[in-house]
Coordinates of C-alpha atoms in Angstrom, one line a residue:
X1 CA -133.1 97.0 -39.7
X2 CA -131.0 94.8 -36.8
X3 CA -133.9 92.9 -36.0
X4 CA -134.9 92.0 -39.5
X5 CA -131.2 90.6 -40.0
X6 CA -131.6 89.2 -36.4
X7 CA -135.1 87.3 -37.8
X8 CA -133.4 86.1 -40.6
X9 CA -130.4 84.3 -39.5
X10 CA -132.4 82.8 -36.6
X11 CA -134.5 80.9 -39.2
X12 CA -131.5 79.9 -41.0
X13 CA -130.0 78.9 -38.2
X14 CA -133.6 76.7 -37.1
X15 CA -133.8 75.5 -40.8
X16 CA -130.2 74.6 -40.9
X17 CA -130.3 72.7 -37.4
X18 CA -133.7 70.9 -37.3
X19 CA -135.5 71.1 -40.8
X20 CA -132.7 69.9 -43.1
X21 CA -131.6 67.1 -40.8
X22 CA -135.0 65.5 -40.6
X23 CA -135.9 66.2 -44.7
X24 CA -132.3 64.1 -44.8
X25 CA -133.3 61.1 -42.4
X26 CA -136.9 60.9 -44.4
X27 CA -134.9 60.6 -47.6
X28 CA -132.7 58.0 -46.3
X29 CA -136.2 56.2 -45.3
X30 CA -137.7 56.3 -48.3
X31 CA -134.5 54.8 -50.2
X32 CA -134.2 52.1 -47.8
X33 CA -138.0 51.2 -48.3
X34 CA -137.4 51.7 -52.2
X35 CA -134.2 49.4 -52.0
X36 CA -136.2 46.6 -50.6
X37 CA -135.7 43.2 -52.0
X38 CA -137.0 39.7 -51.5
X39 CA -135.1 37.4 -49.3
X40 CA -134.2 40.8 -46.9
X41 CA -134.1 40.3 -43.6
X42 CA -136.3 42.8 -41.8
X43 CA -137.3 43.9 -38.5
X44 CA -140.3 45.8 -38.2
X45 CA -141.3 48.7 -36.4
X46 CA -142.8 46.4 -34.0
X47 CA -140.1 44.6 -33.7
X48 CA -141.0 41.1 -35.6
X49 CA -138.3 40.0 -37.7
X50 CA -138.9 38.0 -41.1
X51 CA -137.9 37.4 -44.4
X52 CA -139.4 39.4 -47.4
X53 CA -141.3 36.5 -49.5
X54 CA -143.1 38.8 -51.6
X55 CA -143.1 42.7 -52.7
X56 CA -146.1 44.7 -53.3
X57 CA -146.6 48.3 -54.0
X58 CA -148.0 49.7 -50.7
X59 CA -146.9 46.0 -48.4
X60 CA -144.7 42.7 -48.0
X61 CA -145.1 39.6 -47.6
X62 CA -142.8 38.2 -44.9
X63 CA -142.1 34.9 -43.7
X64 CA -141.9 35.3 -39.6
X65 CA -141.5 31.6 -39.2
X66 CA -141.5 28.4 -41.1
X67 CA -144.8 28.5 -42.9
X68 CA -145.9 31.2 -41.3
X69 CA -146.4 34.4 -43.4
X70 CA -148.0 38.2 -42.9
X71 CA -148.6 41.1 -44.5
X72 CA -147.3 44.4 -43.5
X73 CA -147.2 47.9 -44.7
X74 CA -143.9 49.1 -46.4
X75 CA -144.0 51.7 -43.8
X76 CA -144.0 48.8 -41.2
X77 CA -140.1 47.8 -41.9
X78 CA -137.9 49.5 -39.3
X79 CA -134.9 48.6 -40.9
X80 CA -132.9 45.8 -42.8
X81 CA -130.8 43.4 -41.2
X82 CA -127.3 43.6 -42.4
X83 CA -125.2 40.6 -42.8
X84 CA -122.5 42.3 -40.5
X85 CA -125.5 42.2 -37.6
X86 CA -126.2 38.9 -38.2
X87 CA -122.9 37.4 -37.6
X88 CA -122.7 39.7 -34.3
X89 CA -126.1 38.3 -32.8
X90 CA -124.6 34.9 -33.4
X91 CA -121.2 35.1 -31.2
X92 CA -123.2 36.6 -28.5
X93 CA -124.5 34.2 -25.7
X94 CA -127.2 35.0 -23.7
X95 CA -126.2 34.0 -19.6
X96 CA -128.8 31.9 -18.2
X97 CA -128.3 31.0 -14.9
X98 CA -132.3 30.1 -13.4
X99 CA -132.4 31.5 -10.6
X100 CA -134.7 34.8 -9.8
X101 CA -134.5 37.4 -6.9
X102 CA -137.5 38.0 -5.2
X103 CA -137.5 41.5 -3.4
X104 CA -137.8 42.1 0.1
X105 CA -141.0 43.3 1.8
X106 CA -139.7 43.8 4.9
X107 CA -139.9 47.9 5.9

């Protein structure tokens, strides 16, 4: 009888720490790719960012560059580019100063 009680609240405990969690983060996914809207700024899951141009059921049309459009699968968008992230990426500056290290050979 102990070790059917035992059983028991060791798969609560699994379903509670690693099933809900991740039926949570797909919902959350699937709202965001619901919620999607022209004119979004996206970055994809390979890392191209764009502009939604046009929404179809299963893909987008984005706009990668001036005149320059794809199509990619809805499941393609990683996530949506917030104003907030925008501004941030724009007061950062990215040091440049030329000049490269080679590494030594010597042994």
């Amino acid at each position: 009888m102990d070790n059917i009680v035992l059983l028991i609240a060791f798969f609560g405990l699994i379903y509670f720490m690693m099933i809900r969690p991740q039926q949570k983060q797909q919902q959350k996914r699937k709202s965001m790719l619901d919620s999607l809207q022209v004119n979004d700024k996206i970055v994809t899951i390979g890392g191209i960012q764009g502009i939604i141009k046009a929404l179809r059921e299963d893909n987008l049309v984005i706009e990668i560059a001036e005149n320059v459009e794809i199509t990619i699968l809805r499941t393609a968008v990683g996530h949506v580019i917030e104003e907030e992230d925008e501004e941030i990426n724009e007061d950062e500056e990215i040091e440049e100063d030329g000049e490269i290290e080679e590494e030594s050979t010597e042994k």
